Amino acid sequence: MTQIVIIAKEPVAGRVKTRLTPPYSPAQAARLAEAALEDTLRTVAATPATQRVLALDGLPGCWLPAGFEVIPQRGSGLDERLTAAFADAYRLRPEPMVLIGMDTPQVTPELLHTAIHGLSEDDAVFGPATDGGFWLLGLRRPDPDLLLGVPMSQPHTGRAQLQRLSEAGLSVRHLPELTDVDTAADAARVASDAPASRFAKALHELAAVALR
């Protein structure tokens, strides 16, 4: 069986989605971040898994549904925090893990199920992002050497991560490419891809306010 881990920040104004500012205010960017996080949490909650873990930078709020183990993030850079999230979740339950962020509210239970199934046949699962990074990484077991030192938040992050997996001799299952919400253009594209999401609703409400 497989567990799902979400790595996320508490949606506090000025600390999340700073690349959305401008055109959005820090408070509006935080509202969009909260909506994206809610969509992600509810998708994970709807996906069969042996354990659901939220590796959180900050404090949980009313947006957190029941059924999640909450653990604090550890480390400074993203490579360290991802490594720690894998290790800490595995310590709670030593089973394969699928890890995603809070930036792809368009993710579906079907995509996560495909990732989970992939780990029954391959050593790793990789979901590329349109910005050159990745939106999902699945591993059968944690290994710091697979992540530490990989340059994060760069146009070549995904290639570097895949190279690290390949150098370790792992077989990798590839998932469809998704768009992370980083910029206002990304937000519009993701809302169009997932029109029924809380994220799309929040974005449309902000647009309506701006037109008044």
Coordinates of C-alpha atoms in Angstrom, one line a residue:
M1 CA 0.0 0.0 0.0
T2 CA 1.0 3.6 -0.4
Q3 CA 0.7 6.9 1.5
I4 CA 0.3 10.4 0.2
V5 CA 2.2 13.4 1.6
I6 CA 1.4 17.0 0.9
I7 CA 4.1 19.6 1.6
A8 CA 2.6 23.0 2.1
K9 CA 2.8 26.4 3.8
E10 CA 0.1 27.9 6.0
P11 CA -1.7 30.4 3.8
V12 CA -0.6 33.6 5.5
A13 CA -0.5 37.0 3.6
G14 CA 3.0 37.9 2.7
R15 CA 4.4 34.4 3.1
V16 CA 2.7 32.5 0.3
K17 CA 2.3 33.0 -3.4
T18 CA 4.4 36.1 -3.4
R19 CA 4.9 35.9 -7.2
L20 CA 1.2 36.7 -7.5
T21 CA 1.8 40.1 -6.0
P22 CA 1.2 42.1 -8.1
P23 CA -1.4 42.1 -9.6
Y24 CA -2.9 40.6 -6.5
S25 CA -2.4 42.0 -3.0
P26 CA -0.7 39.8 -0.4
A27 CA -4.1 39.1 1.2
Q28 CA -5.6 38.1 -2.2
A29 CA -2.6 35.9 -2.9
A30 CA -3.1 34.1 0.4
R31 CA -6.7 33.6 -0.4
L32 CA -5.8 31.9 -3.6
A33 CA -3.2 29.8 -1.8
E34 CA -5.8 28.7 0.7
A35 CA -8.2 27.7 -2.0
A36 CA -5.4 25.7 -3.8
L37 CA -4.5 24.0 -0.6
E38 CA -8.1 23.1 0.1
D39 CA -8.5 21.6 -3.3
T40 CA -5.4 19.6 -2.9
L41 CA -6.3 18.4 0.6
R42 CA -9.8 17.3 -0.5
T43 CA -8.4 15.5 -3.6
V44 CA -6.0 13.6 -1.4
A45 CA -8.8 12.8 1.1
A46 CA -10.8 11.3 -1.8
T47 CA -7.9 9.1 -2.9
P48 CA -7.5 5.7 -1.3
A49 CA -4.3 5.6 0.7
T50 CA -3.0 4.0 3.8
Q51 CA -2.0 7.3 5.4
R52 CA -2.4 11.0 4.5
V53 CA 0.3 13.3 5.8
L54 CA 0.5 17.1 5.7
A55 CA 4.1 18.4 6.1
L56 CA 3.3 21.9 7.1
D57 CA 5.3 25.1 7.5
G58 CA 3.0 27.0 9.9
L59 CA -0.1 26.0 11.8
P60 CA -3.2 24.1 10.6
G61 CA -6.4 26.0 10.2
C62 CA -10.1 25.4 9.5
W63 CA -9.2 24.4 6.0
L64 CA -7.7 21.1 7.2
P65 CA -10.1 18.1 6.9
A66 CA -10.1 15.2 9.2
G67 CA -7.9 12.2 8.5
F68 CA -4.5 13.8 8.1
E69 CA -1.4 13.4 10.2
V70 CA 0.3 16.8 10.5
I71 CA 4.1 17.0 10.8
P72 CA 6.3 20.1 10.8
Q73 CA 8.6 20.8 8.0
R74 CA 12.3 20.6 8.7
G75 CA 15.3 22.0 6.9
S76 CA 16.2 25.3 5.1
G77 CA 16.2 24.8 1.4
L78 CA 13.4 23.0 -0.5
D79 CA 15.6 20.0 -1.1
E80 CA 16.1 19.6 2.6
R81 CA 12.4 20.0 3.4
L82 CA 11.4 17.4 0.8
T83 CA 14.0 15.0 2.1
A84 CA 12.7 15.5 5.7
A85 CA 9.1 15.1 4.6
F86 CA 9.8 11.8 3.0
A87 CA 11.8 10.6 6.0
D88 CA 9.3 11.7 8.6
A89 CA 6.3 10.2 6.8
Y90 CA 8.2 7.0 6.3
R91 CA 9.1 6.9 10.0
L92 CA 5.4 7.2 10.9
R93 CA 4.5 4.4 8.4
P94 CA 7.2 2.6 6.5
E95 CA 5.5 2.3 3.2
P96 CA 5.9 3.8 -0.3
M97 CA 5.1 7.5 -0.6
V98 CA 3.6 9.9 -3.1
L99 CA 4.5 13.5 -2.4
I100 CA 2.8 16.6 -3.9
G101 CA 2.7 20.3 -3.2
M102 CA -0.1 22.7 -2.8
D103 CA 0.4 24.4 -6.1
T104 CA -1.6 22.1 -8.4
P105 CA -5.3 22.4 -7.4
Q106 CA -6.3 20.8 -10.7
V107 CA -4.9 17.4 -9.6
T108 CA -7.4 14.7 -9.5
P109 CA -7.9 11.4 -7.5
E110 CA -7.4 9.6 -10.8
L111 CA -3.9 11.1 -11.3
L112 CA -2.9 10.3 -7.7
H113 CA -4.2 6.7 -8.1
T114 CA -2.1 6.4 -11.2
A115 CA 0.9 7.5 -9.2
I116 CA 0.1 5.1 -6.4
H117 CA -0.3 2.2 -8.8
G118 CA 3.0 3.2 -10.5
L119 CA 4.9 2.5 -7.3
S120 CA 3.8 -1.1 -7.4
E121 CA 5.7 -1.6 -10.6
D122 CA 8.5 1.1 -10.6
D123 CA 10.9 2.5 -8.0
A124 CA 9.8 6.1 -8.5
V125 CA 7.0 8.2 -10.0
F126 CA 7.6 11.6 -11.5
G127 CA 5.1 14.3 -12.4
P128 CA 6.8 17.1 -14.5
A129 CA 5.6 20.8 -14.3
T130 CA 5.4 23.2 -17.2
D131 CA 7.9 25.5 -15.5
G132 CA 10.6 22.9 -15.6
G133 CA 10.1 21.6 -12.1
F134 CA 7.9 18.8 -10.8
W135 CA 4.5 18.6 -9.2
L136 CA 4.8 15.0 -7.8
L137 CA 7.5 12.7 -6.7
G138 CA 6.8 9.1 -5.5
L139 CA 9.4 6.9 -3.9
R140 CA 9.2 3.4 -2.5
R141 CA 11.5 4.4 0.3
P142 CA 13.2 7.6 1.4
D143 CA 16.8 8.2 0.4
P144 CA 18.5 11.6 1.1
D145 CA 20.9 11.1 -1.8
L146 CA 17.9 11.3 -4.2
L147 CA 17.1 14.9 -3.3
L148 CA 19.8 16.7 -1.3
G149 CA 21.6 19.1 -3.6
V150 CA 19.2 19.1 -6.4
P151 CA 18.8 22.8 -7.5
M152 CA 15.2 23.7 -6.7
S153 CA 12.9 26.3 -8.2
Q154 CA 15.0 26.5 -11.4
P155 CA 14.0 25.9 -15.1
H156 CA 16.1 22.7 -15.0
T157 CA 15.0 21.4 -11.6
G158 CA 13.0 18.6 -13.2
R159 CA 15.8 17.4 -15.4
A160 CA 18.2 17.5 -12.5
Q161 CA 15.8 15.4 -10.3
L162 CA 15.3 12.9 -13.1
Q163 CA 19.0 12.6 -13.6
R164 CA 19.4 11.9 -9.8
L165 CA 16.9 9.2 -10.0
S166 CA 18.5 7.7 -13.1
E167 CA 22.0 7.8 -11.5
A168 CA 20.6 5.8 -8.6
G169 CA 19.5 3.1 -11.0
L170 CA 15.7 3.6 -10.3
S171 CA 13.0 2.8 -12.8
V172 CA 10.7 5.8 -13.1
R173 CA 7.0 6.0 -14.1
H174 CA 6.2 9.4 -15.7
L175 CA 2.9 11.2 -15.2
P176 CA 1.3 14.0 -17.3
E177 CA 2.7 17.5 -17.1
L178 CA 0.8 20.0 -14.9
T179 CA 1.1 23.7 -14.3
D180 CA 2.1 25.0 -10.9
V181 CA 0.4 28.2 -9.7
D182 CA 3.3 30.7 -9.5
T183 CA 2.2 33.7 -11.6
A184 CA -1.1 35.3 -12.5
A185 CA -0.9 33.7 -15.9
D186 CA -0.5 30.3 -14.3
A187 CA -3.5 31.0 -12.0
A188 CA -5.7 31.8 -15.0
R189 CA -4.6 28.6 -16.8
V190 CA -5.1 26.4 -13.8
A191 CA -8.6 27.9 -13.2
S192 CA -9.5 27.2 -16.8
D193 CA -8.3 23.6 -16.5
A194 CA -10.3 23.0 -13.2
P195 CA -13.3 25.3 -13.5
A196 CA -15.2 23.6 -10.7
S197 CA -12.4 23.9 -8.2
R198 CA -12.3 26.2 -5.1
F199 CA -9.3 27.8 -6.7
A200 CA -11.2 28.8 -9.8
K201 CA -14.1 30.1 -7.7
A202 CA -11.7 32.2 -5.6
L203 CA -10.0 33.6 -8.7
H204 CA -13.3 34.5 -10.4
E205 CA -14.5 36.2 -7.2
L206 CA -11.3 38.3 -7.1
A207 CA -11.8 39.2 -10.7
A208 CA -15.4 40.3 -10.1
V209 CA -14.2 42.5 -7.2
A210 CA -11.6 44.2 -9.4
L211 CA -14.3 45.1 -12.0
R212 CA -16.5 46.9 -9.6

